[in-house]
Amino acid sequence: NAGVTQTPKFQVLKTGQSMTLQCAQDMNHEYMSWYRQDPGMGLRLIHYSVGAGITDQGEVPNGYNVSRSTTEDFPLRLLSAAPSQTSVYFCASSYGVTGPKGEAFFGQGTRLTVV
Amino acid sequence: GIQVEQSPPDLILQEGANSTLRCNFSDSVNNLQWFHQNPWGQLINLFYIPSGTKQNGRLSATTVATERYSLLYISSSQTTDSGVYFCAVPSGAGSYQLTFGKGTKLSVIP
């Protein structure tokens, strides 16, 4: 049971390049989400999904795209990287929202630098 | 939206000392988690504690939902306890988004 797995752990991009951050979970969780962590800003929600085929925007969605074709995978796409997207990205998953199902588990993070 | 405040923002402890970290939140919640972000950046689940008290080794947590606060106790601190401790609650009723506090940065010195 690997939990939530993110790849890559580190990435450097040039402005304008595109890339996909991968996230996979093996806990059969319905809910998956992407956060970014910036100094002084805490963790902010980018996009989330409540099940395969269903996604929605979070607090800071601009410049990012997601899809959820399977329960296990939830990739995050940067369409045209900008220096403002330099951040640490975390993927999270949970069974649901409330009760014991609401406990969220996080991946190890991807540190992205855009130059 | 819900506000989450953590105190103190910074804490320096001698190894072996005890500490209490506090998390206040502005609205009623049915979900509260404590995380430890280690020096390598990983977010480690400590407790899922919407109410009551839980203990795990040297760590314990208490949430008093009616008074809108939670406490994390660390006893006999070790250098490996260093890092940032976050509490997080749902952003609203039924919300899938977690709102995090700004964290308490703990440094345990030998």
PDB file of N, CA and C in Angstrom, chain A residues 12-102:
ATOM      1  N   VAL A  12      12.577  21.532 -13.061  1.00  0.00           N
ATOM      2  CA  VAL A  12      12.871  22.885 -13.486  1.00  0.00           C
ATOM      3  C   VAL A  12      12.333  23.052 -14.900  1.00  0.00           C
ATOM      4  N   LEU A  13      11.541  24.088 -15.098  1.00  0.00           N
ATOM      5  CA  LEU A  13      10.961  24.366 -16.408  1.00  0.00           C
ATOM      6  C   LEU A  13      11.378  25.751 -16.884  1.00  0.00           C
ATOM      7  N   LYS A  14      11.392  25.932 -18.185  1.00  0.00           N
ATOM      8  CA  LYS A  14      11.567  27.265 -18.741  1.00  0.00           C
ATOM      9  C   LYS A  14      10.192  27.887 -18.961  1.00  0.00           C
ATOM     10  N   THR A  15      10.140  29.192 -18.859  1.00  0.00           N
ATOM     11  CA  THR A  15       8.877  29.905 -19.085  1.00  0.00           C
ATOM     12  C   THR A  15       8.289  29.505 -20.438  1.00  0.00           C
ATOM     13  N   GLY A  16       6.996  29.180 -20.421  1.00  0.00           N
ATOM     14  CA  GLY A  16       6.310  28.795 -21.642  1.00  0.00           C
ATOM     15  C   GLY A  16       6.226  27.298 -21.881  1.00  0.00           C
ATOM     16  N   GLN A  17       7.057  26.530 -21.209  1.00  0.00           N
ATOM     17  CA  GLN A  17       6.995  25.085 -21.370  1.00  0.00           C
ATOM     18  C   GLN A  17       5.757  24.526 -20.677  1.00  0.00           C
ATOM     19  N   SER A  18       5.347  23.354 -21.103  1.00  0.00           N
ATOM     20  CA  SER A  18       4.232  22.670 -20.457  1.00  0.00           C
ATOM     21  C   SER A  18       4.743  21.386 -19.825  1.00  0.00           C
ATOM     22  N   MET A  19       4.020  20.911 -18.823  1.00  0.00           N
ATOM     23  CA  MET A  19       4.378  19.644 -18.212  1.00  0.00           C
ATOM     24  C   MET A  19       3.192  19.109 -17.417  1.00  0.00           C
ATOM     25  N   THR A  20       3.289  17.843 -17.046  1.00  0.00           N
ATOM     26  CA  THR A  20       2.251  17.185 -16.262  1.00  0.00           C
ATOM     27  C   THR A  20       2.858  16.637 -14.990  1.00  0.00           C
ATOM     28  N   LEU A  21       2.239  17.008 -13.856  1.00  0.00           N
ATOM     29  CA  LEU A  21       2.598  16.427 -12.570  1.00  0.00           C
ATOM     30  C   LEU A  21       1.672  15.237 -12.348  1.00  0.00           C
ATOM     31  N   GLN A  22       2.282  14.106 -12.023  1.00  0.00           N
ATOM     32  CA  GLN A  22       1.500  12.896 -11.864  1.00  0.00           C
ATOM     33  C   GLN A  22       1.144  12.658 -10.399  1.00  0.00           C
ATOM     34  N   CYS A  23      -0.048  12.121 -10.173  1.00  0.00           N
ATOM     35  CA  CYS A  23      -0.495  11.738  -8.836  1.00  0.00           C
ATOM     36  C   CYS A  23      -1.289  10.446  -8.942  1.00  0.00           C
ATOM     37  N   ALA A  24      -0.953   9.491  -8.111  1.00  0.00           N
ATOM     38  CA  ALA A  24      -1.668   8.222  -8.088  1.00  0.00           C
ATOM     39  C   ALA A  24      -1.877   7.792  -6.646  1.00  0.00           C
ATOM     40  N   GLN A  25      -3.056   7.210  -6.374  1.00  0.00           N
ATOM     41  CA  GLN A  25      -3.324   6.674  -5.036  1.00  0.00           C
ATOM     42  C   GLN A  25      -3.891   5.264  -5.176  1.00  0.00           C
ATOM     43  N   ASP A  26      -3.560   4.430  -4.192  1.00  0.00           N
ATOM     44  CA  ASP A  26      -3.986   3.024  -4.235  1.00  0.00           C
ATOM     45  C   ASP A  26      -4.909   2.692  -3.078  1.00  0.00           C
ATOM     46  N   MET A  27      -5.610   3.693  -2.550  1.00  0.00           N
ATOM     47  CA  MET A  27      -6.485   3.491  -1.402  1.00  0.00           C
ATOM     48  C   MET A  27      -7.960   3.508  -1.798  1.00  0.00           C
ATOM     49  N   ASN A  28      -8.239   3.541  -3.076  1.00  0.00           N
ATOM     50  CA  ASN A  28      -9.604   3.557  -3.597  1.00  0.00           C
ATOM     51  C   ASN A  28     -10.391   4.781  -3.088  1.00  0.00           C
ATOM     52  N   HIS A  29      -9.676   5.901  -2.941  1.00  0.00           N
ATOM     53  CA  HIS A  29     -10.322   7.129  -2.496  1.00  0.00           C
ATOM     54  C   HIS A  29     -11.070   7.793  -3.637  1.00  0.00           C
ATOM     55  N   GLU A  30     -12.261   8.319  -3.323  1.00  0.00           N
ATOM     56  CA  GLU A  30     -13.036   9.005  -4.338  1.00  0.00           C
ATOM     57  C   GLU A  30     -12.540  10.439  -4.561  1.00  0.00           C
ATOM     58  N   TYR A  31     -12.141  11.093  -3.471  1.00  0.00           N
ATOM     59  CA  TYR A  31     -11.807  12.496  -3.555  1.00  0.00           C
ATOM     60  C   TYR A  31     -10.303  12.687  -3.709  1.00  0.00           C
ATOM     61  N   MET A  32      -9.889  13.457  -4.722  1.00  0.00           N
ATOM     62  CA  MET A  32      -8.490  13.803  -4.904  1.00  0.00           C
ATOM     63  C   MET A  32      -8.382  15.296  -5.180  1.00  0.00           C
ATOM     64  N   SER A  33      -7.241  15.865  -4.811  1.00  0.00           N
ATOM     65  CA  SER A  33      -7.083  17.310  -4.948  1.00  0.00           C
ATOM     66  C   SER A  33      -5.618  17.676  -5.156  1.00  0.00           C
ATOM     67  N   TRP A  34      -5.408  18.879  -5.661  1.00  0.00           N
ATOM     68  CA  TRP A  34      -4.067  19.448  -5.818  1.00  0.00           C
ATOM     69  C   TRP A  34      -4.005  20.771  -5.056  1.00  0.00           C
ATOM     70  N   TYR A  35      -2.925  20.920  -4.279  1.00  0.00           N
ATOM     71  CA  TYR A  35      -2.648  22.150  -3.553  1.00  0.00           C
ATOM     72  C   TYR A  35      -1.273  22.663  -3.991  1.00  0.00           C
ATOM     73  N   ARG A  36      -1.097  23.965  -3.844  1.00  0.00           N
ATOM     74  CA  ARG A  36       0.239  24.524  -3.963  1.00  0.00           C
ATOM     75  C   ARG A  36       0.593  25.221  -2.650  1.00  0.00           C
ATOM     76  N   GLN A  37       1.873  25.131  -2.290  1.00  0.00           N
ATOM     77  CA  GLN A  37       2.332  25.726  -1.044  1.00  0.00           C
ATOM     78  C   GLN A  37       3.369  26.781  -1.356  1.00  0.00           C
ATOM     79  N   ASP A  38       3.092  27.995  -0.941  1.00  0.00           N
ATOM     80  CA  ASP A  38       3.995  29.122  -1.158  1.00  0.00           C
ATOM     81  C   ASP A  38       4.303  29.781   0.173  1.00  0.00           C
ATOM     82  N   PRO A  39       5.506  30.310   0.334  1.00  0.00           N
ATOM     83  CA  PRO A  39       5.884  30.962   1.603  1.00  0.00           C
ATOM     84  C   PRO A  39       4.904  32.087   1.950  1.00  0.00           C
ATOM     85  N   GLY A  40       4.435  32.070   3.186  1.00  0.00           N
ATOM     86  CA  GLY A  40       3.530  33.113   3.655  1.00  0.00           C
ATOM     87  C   GLY A  40       2.091  32.964   3.194  1.00  0.00           C
ATOM     88  N   MET A  41       1.835  32.005   2.274  1.00  0.00           N
ATOM     89  CA  MET A  41       0.468  31.843   1.731  1.00  0.00           C
ATOM     90  C   MET A  41      -0.160  30.538   2.188  1.00  0.00           C
ATOM     91  N   GLY A  42       0.586  29.686   2.805  1.00  0.00           N
ATOM     92  CA  GLY A  42       0.039  28.406   3.217  1.00  0.00           C
ATOM     93  C   GLY A  42      -0.256  27.519   2.023  1.00  0.00           C
ATOM     94  N   LEU A  43      -1.116  26.531   2.205  1.00  0.00           N
ATOM     95  CA  LEU A  43      -1.521  25.629   1.124  1.00  0.00           C
ATOM     96  C   LEU A  43      -2.840  26.125   0.544  1.00  0.00           C
ATOM     97  N   ARG A  44      -2.888  26.224  -0.769  1.00  0.00           N
ATOM     98  CA  ARG A  44      -4.102  26.694  -1.455  1.00  0.00           C
ATOM     99  C   ARG A  44      -4.550  25.658  -2.477  1.00  0.00           C
ATOM    100  N   LEU A  45      -5.856  25.449  -2.552  1.00  0.00           N
ATOM    101  CA  LEU A  45      -6.430  24.428  -3.422  1.00  0.00           C
ATOM    102  C   LEU A  45      -6.452  24.903  -4.875  1.00  0.00           C
ATOM    103  N   ILE A  46      -5.947  24.066  -5.786  1.00  0.00           N
ATOM    104  CA  ILE A  46      -5.909  24.406  -7.211  1.00  0.00           C
ATOM    105  C   ILE A  46      -7.132  23.811  -7.919  1.00  0.00           C
ATOM    106  N   HIS A  47      -7.241  22.486  -7.907  1.00  0.00           N
ATOM    107  CA  HIS A  47      -8.369  21.760  -8.474  1.00  0.00           C
ATOM    108  C   HIS A  47      -8.662  20.556  -7.606  1.00  0.00           C
ATOM    109  N   TYR A  48      -9.886  20.052  -7.734  1.00  0.00           N
ATOM    110  CA  TYR A  48     -10.219  18.836  -7.021  1.00  0.00           C
ATOM    111  C   TYR A  48     -11.167  17.979  -7.855  1.00  0.00           C
ATOM    112  N   SER A  49     -11.303  16.720  -7.428  1.00  0.00           N
ATOM    113  CA  SER A  49     -12.175  15.778  -8.117  1.00  0.00           C
ATOM    114  C   SER A  49     -12.893  14.922  -7.083  1.00  0.00           C
ATOM    115  N   VAL A  50     -14.193  14.732  -7.281  1.00  0.00           N
ATOM    116  CA  VAL A  50     -14.975  13.916  -6.344  1.00  0.00           C
ATOM    117  C   VAL A  50     -15.235  12.516  -6.894  1.00  0.00           C
ATOM    118  N   GLY A  51     -14.620  12.210  -8.014  1.00  0.00           N
ATOM    119  CA  GLY A  51     -14.748  10.881  -8.590  1.00  0.00           C
ATOM    120  C   GLY A  51     -14.319  10.911 -10.045  1.00  0.00           C
ATOM    121  N   ALA A  52     -14.163   9.724 -10.631  1.00  0.00           N
ATOM    122  CA  ALA A  52     -13.742   9.635 -12.028  1.00  0.00           C
ATOM    123  C   ALA A  52     -14.704  10.410 -12.915  1.00  0.00           C
ATOM    124  N   GLY A  53     -14.142  11.259 -13.766  1.00  0.00           N
ATOM    125  CA  GLY A  53     -14.920  12.044 -14.700  1.00  0.00           C
ATOM    126  C   GLY A  53     -15.473  13.341 -14.158  1.00  0.00           C
ATOM    127  N   ILE A  54     -15.201  13.639 -12.876  1.00  0.00           N
ATOM    128  CA  ILE A  54     -15.754  14.840 -12.240  1.00  0.00           C
ATOM    129  C   ILE A  54     -14.617  15.666 -11.645  1.00  0.00           C
ATOM    130  N   THR A  55     -14.450  16.891 -12.131  1.00  0.00           N
ATOM    131  CA  THR A  55     -13.444  17.791 -11.578  1.00  0.00           C
ATOM    132  C   THR A  55     -14.049  19.164 -11.372  1.00  0.00           C
ATOM    133  N   ASP A  56     -13.408  19.956 -10.525  1.00  0.00           N
ATOM    134  CA  ASP A  56     -13.884  21.313 -10.291  1.00  0.00           C
ATOM    135  C   ASP A  56     -12.715  22.174  -9.852  1.00  0.00           C
ATOM    136  N   GLN A  57     -12.927  23.487  -9.963  1.00  0.00           N
ATOM    137  CA  GLN A  57     -11.866  24.437  -9.640  1.00  0.00           C
ATOM    138  C   GLN A  57     -11.818  24.716  -8.153  1.00  0.00           C
ATOM    139  N   GLY A  58     -10.608  24.981  -7.688  1.00  0.00           N
ATOM    140  CA  GLY A  58     -10.421  25.405  -6.319  1.00  0.00           C
ATOM    141  C   GLY A  58     -10.174  26.893  -6.243  1.00  0.00           C
ATOM    142  N   GLU A  59      -9.325  27.286  -5.330  1.00  0.00           N
ATOM    143  CA  GLU A  59      -9.082  28.701  -5.062  1.00  0.00           C
ATOM    144  C   GLU A  59      -8.192  29.368  -6.099  1.00  0.00           C
ATOM    145  N   VAL A  60      -7.218  28.627  -6.657  1.00  0.00           N
ATOM    146  CA  VAL A  60      -6.236  29.210  -7.575  1.00  0.00           C
ATOM    147  C   VAL A  60      -6.076  28.351  -8.821  1.00  0.00           C
ATOM    148  N   PRO A  61      -7.095  28.245  -9.690  1.00  0.00           N
ATOM    149  CA  PRO A  61      -7.048  27.306 -10.813  1.00  0.00           C
ATOM    150  C   PRO A  61      -6.360  27.807 -12.084  1.00  0.00           C
ATOM    151  N   ASN A  62      -6.152  29.122 -12.199  1.00  0.00           N
ATOM    152  CA  ASN A  62      -5.669  29.668 -13.466  1.00  0.00           C
ATOM    153  C   ASN A  62      -4.283  29.154 -13.832  1.00  0.00           C
ATOM    154  N   GLY A  63      -4.149  28.714 -15.088  1.00  0.00           N
ATOM    155  CA  GLY A  63      -2.876  28.205 -15.581  1.00  0.00           C
ATOM    156  C   GLY A  63      -2.705  26.707 -15.411  1.00  0.00           C
ATOM    157  N   TYR A  64      -3.708  26.054 -14.837  1.00  0.00           N
ATOM    158  CA  TYR A  64      -3.642  24.615 -14.576  1.00  0.00           C
ATOM    159  C   TYR A  64      -4.860  23.906 -15.169  1.00  0.00           C
ATOM    160  N   ASN A  65      -4.645  22.654 -15.550  1.00  0.00           N
ATOM    161  CA  ASN A  65      -5.718  21.847 -16.088  1.00  0.00           C
ATOM    162  C   ASN A  65      -5.648  20.455 -15.451  1.00  0.00           C
ATOM    163  N   VAL A  66      -6.803  19.842 -15.215  1.00  0.00           N
ATOM    164  CA  VAL A  66      -6.840  18.501 -14.638  1.00  0.00           C
ATOM    165  C   VAL A  66      -7.861  17.652 -15.379  1.00  0.00           C
ATOM    166  N   SER A  67      -7.708  16.354 -15.212  1.00  0.00           N
ATOM    167  CA  SER A  67      -8.710  15.398 -15.686  1.00  0.00           C
ATOM    168  C   SER A  67      -8.662  14.205 -14.740  1.00  0.00           C
ATOM    169  N   ARG A  68      -9.720  13.423 -14.715  1.00  0.00           N
ATOM    170  CA  ARG A  68      -9.764  12.253 -13.835  1.00  0.00           C
ATOM    171  C   ARG A  68     -10.448  11.113 -14.611  1.00  0.00           C
ATOM    172  N   SER A  69      -9.646  10.354 -15.307  1.00  0.00           N
ATOM    173  CA  SER A  69     -10.195   9.268 -16.114  1.00  0.00           C
ATOM    174  C   SER A  69     -10.324   7.972 -15.318  1.00  0.00           C
ATOM    175  N   THR A  70      -9.560   7.836 -14.239  1.00  0.00           N
ATOM    176  CA  THR A  70      -9.659   6.654 -13.385  1.00  0.00           C
ATOM    177  C   THR A  70      -9.744   7.093 -11.930  1.00  0.00           C
ATOM    178  N   THR A  71     -10.156   6.194 -11.047  1.00  0.00           N
ATOM    179  CA  THR A  71     -10.201   6.515  -9.616  1.00  0.00           C
ATOM    180  C   THR A  71      -8.798   6.763  -9.074  1.00  0.00           C
ATOM    181  N   GLU A  72      -7.803   6.056  -9.631  1.00  0.00           N
ATOM    182  CA  GLU A  72      -6.468   6.074  -9.060  1.00  0.00           C
ATOM    183  C   GLU A  72      -5.634   7.306  -9.412  1.00  0.00           C
ATOM    184  N   ASP A  73      -5.848   7.887 -10.585  1.00  0.00           N
ATOM    185  CA  ASP A  73      -4.923   8.904 -11.098  1.00  0.00           C
ATOM    186  C   ASP A  73      -5.572  10.270 -11.233  1.00  0.00           C
ATOM    187  N   PHE A  74      -4.783  11.310 -10.932  1.00  0.00           N
ATOM    188  CA  PHE A  74      -5.291  12.680 -11.019  1.00  0.00           C
ATOM    189  C   PHE A  74      -4.137  13.591 -11.420  1.00  0.00           C
ATOM    190  N   PRO A  75      -3.805  13.645 -12.715  1.00  0.00           N
ATOM    191  CA  PRO A  75      -2.668  14.464 -13.158  1.00  0.00           C
ATOM    192  C   PRO A  75      -3.000  15.953 -13.203  1.00  0.00           C
ATOM    193  N   LEU A  76      -1.983  16.758 -12.956  1.00  0.00           N
ATOM    194  CA  LEU A  76      -2.103  18.224 -13.009  1.00  0.00           C
ATOM    195  C   LEU A  76      -1.239  18.729 -14.157  1.00  0.00           C
ATOM    196  N   ARG A  77      -1.845  19.454 -15.075  1.00  0.00           N
ATOM    197  CA  ARG A  77      -1.115  19.955 -16.251  1.00  0.00           C
ATOM    198  C   ARG A  77      -0.881  21.447 -16.149  1.00  0.00           C
ATOM    199  N   LEU A  78       0.372  21.849 -16.350  1.00  0.00           N
ATOM    200  CA  LEU A  78       0.700  23.254 -16.497  1.00  0.00           C
ATOM    201  C   LEU A  78       0.736  23.545 -17.985  1.00  0.00           C
ATOM    202  N   LEU A  79      -0.093  24.443 -18.440  1.00  0.00           N
ATOM    203  CA  LEU A  79      -0.294  24.644 -19.870  1.00  0.00           C
ATOM    204  C   LEU A  79       0.841  25.446 -20.497  1.00  0.00           C
ATOM    205  N   SER A  80       1.259  26.513 -19.829  1.00  0.00           N
ATOM    206  CA  SER A  80       2.363  27.356 -20.295  1.00  0.00           C
ATOM    207  C   SER A  80       2.998  27.949 -19.046  1.00  0.00           C
ATOM    208  N   ALA A  81       4.069  27.314 -18.585  1.00  0.00           N
ATOM    209  CA  ALA A  81       4.624  27.632 -17.271  1.00  0.00           C
ATOM    210  C   ALA A  81       5.060  29.093 -17.171  1.00  0.00           C
ATOM    211  N   ALA A  82       4.808  29.677 -15.991  1.00  0.00           N
ATOM    212  CA  ALA A  82       5.199  31.049 -15.692  1.00  0.00           C
ATOM    213  C   ALA A  82       5.960  31.048 -14.375  1.00  0.00           C
ATOM    214  N   PRO A  83       6.862  32.023 -14.184  1.00  0.00           N
ATOM    215  CA  PRO A  83       7.606  32.074 -12.914  1.00  0.00           C
ATOM    216  C   PRO A  83       6.705  32.095 -11.677  1.00  0.00           C
ATOM    217  N   SER A  84       5.491  32.651 -11.813  1.00  0.00           N
ATOM    218  CA  SER A  84       4.557  32.688 -10.675  1.00  0.00           C
ATOM    219  C   SER A  84       4.077  31.303 -10.269  1.00  0.00           C
ATOM    220  N   GLN A  85       4.339  30.302 -11.099  1.00  0.00           N
ATOM    221  CA  GLN A  85       3.950  28.935 -10.766  1.00  0.00           C
ATOM    222  C   GLN A  85       5.070  28.167 -10.065  1.00  0.00           C
ATOM    223  N   THR A  86       6.175  28.845  -9.792  1.00  0.00           N
ATOM    224  CA  THR A  86       7.206  28.254  -8.949  1.00  0.00           C
ATOM    225  C   THR A  86       6.617  28.027  -7.566  1.00  0.00           C
ATOM    226  N   SER A  87       6.634  26.777  -7.118  1.00  0.00           N
ATOM    227  CA  SER A  87       5.951  26.432  -5.877  1.00  0.00           C
ATOM    228  C   SER A  87       6.227  24.969  -5.552  1.00  0.00           C
ATOM    229  N   VAL A  88       5.708  24.546  -4.407  1.00  0.00           N
ATOM    230  CA  VAL A  88       5.690  23.124  -4.073  1.00  0.00           C
ATOM    231  C   VAL A  88       4.250  22.649  -4.220  1.00  0.00           C
ATOM    232  N   TYR A  89       4.067  21.584  -4.984  1.00  0.00           N
ATOM    233  CA  TYR A  89       2.733  21.081  -5.289  1.00  0.00           C
ATOM    234  C   TYR A  89       2.486  19.777  -4.537  1.00  0.00           C
ATOM    235  N   PHE A  90       1.317  19.709  -3.917  1.00  0.00           N
ATOM    236  CA  PHE A  90       0.924  18.510  -3.182  1.00  0.00           C
ATOM    237  C   PHE A  90      -0.379  17.959  -3.745  1.00  0.00           C
ATOM    238  N   CYS A  91      -0.404  16.651  -3.883  1.00  0.00           N
ATOM    239  CA  CYS A  91      -1.628  15.937  -4.224  1.00  0.00           C
ATOM    240  C   CYS A  91      -2.159  15.294  -2.947  1.00  0.00           C
ATOM    241  N   ALA A  92      -3.475  15.272  -2.786  1.00  0.00           N
ATOM    242  CA  ALA A  92      -4.091  14.683  -1.596  1.00  0.00           C
ATOM    243  C   ALA A  92      -5.279  13.828  -2.000  1.00  0.00           C
ATOM    244  N   SER A  93      -5.620  12.879  -1.147  1.00  0.00           N
ATOM    245  CA  SER A  93      -6.802  12.064  -1.407  1.00  0.00           C
ATOM    246  C   SER A  93      -7.490  11.704  -0.101  1.00  0.00           C
ATOM    247  N   SER A  94      -8.800  11.419  -0.196  1.00  0.00           N
ATOM    248  CA  SER A  94      -9.571  10.964   0.959  1.00  0.00           C
ATOM    249  C   SER A  94     -10.790  10.211   0.445  1.00  0.00           C
ATOM    250  N   TYR A  95     -11.426   9.450   1.362  1.00  0.00           N
ATOM    251  CA  TYR A  95     -12.657   8.766   0.977  1.00  0.00           C
ATOM    252  C   TYR A  95     -13.780   9.760   0.744  1.00  0.00           C
ATOM    253  N   GLY A  96     -13.831  10.783   1.576  1.00  0.00           N
ATOM    254  CA  GLY A  96     -14.927  11.736   1.484  1.00  0.00           C
ATOM    255  C   GLY A  96     -14.592  12.998   2.223  1.00  0.00           C
ATOM    256  N   VAL A  97     -15.617  13.569   2.863  1.00  0.00           N
ATOM    257  CA  VAL A  97     -15.451  14.875   3.491  1.00  0.00           C
ATOM    258  C   VAL A  97     -15.600  14.798   5.000  1.00  0.00           C
ATOM    259  N   THR A  98     -16.600  14.080   5.453  1.00  0.00           N
ATOM    260  CA  THR A  98     -16.898  14.112   6.881  1.00  0.00           C
ATOM    261  C   THR A  98     -16.662  12.753   7.511  1.00  0.00           C
ATOM    262  N   GLY A  99     -16.640  12.752   8.831  1.00  0.00           N
ATOM    263  CA  GLY A  99     -16.435  11.520   9.565  1.00  0.00           C
ATOM    264  C   GLY A  99     -15.074  10.936   9.281  1.00  0.00           C
ATOM    265  N   PRO A 100     -14.868   9.687   9.642  1.00  0.00           N
ATOM    266  CA  PRO A 100     -13.554   9.057   9.423  1.00  0.00           C
ATOM    267  C   PRO A 100     -13.152   9.052   7.954  1.00  0.00           C
ATOM    268  N   LYS A 101     -14.122   9.156   7.046  1.00  0.00           N
ATOM    269  CA  LYS A 101     -13.791   9.171   5.628  1.00  0.00           C
ATOM    270  C   LYS A 101     -13.157  10.495   5.203  1.00  0.00           C
ATOM    271  N   GLY A 102     -13.220  11.485   6.054  1.00  0.00           N
ATOM    272  CA  GLY A 102     -12.727  12.798   5.674  1.00  0.00           C
ATOM    273  C   GLY A 102     -11.237  12.990   5.865  1.00  0.00           C
TER     274      GLY A 102
END
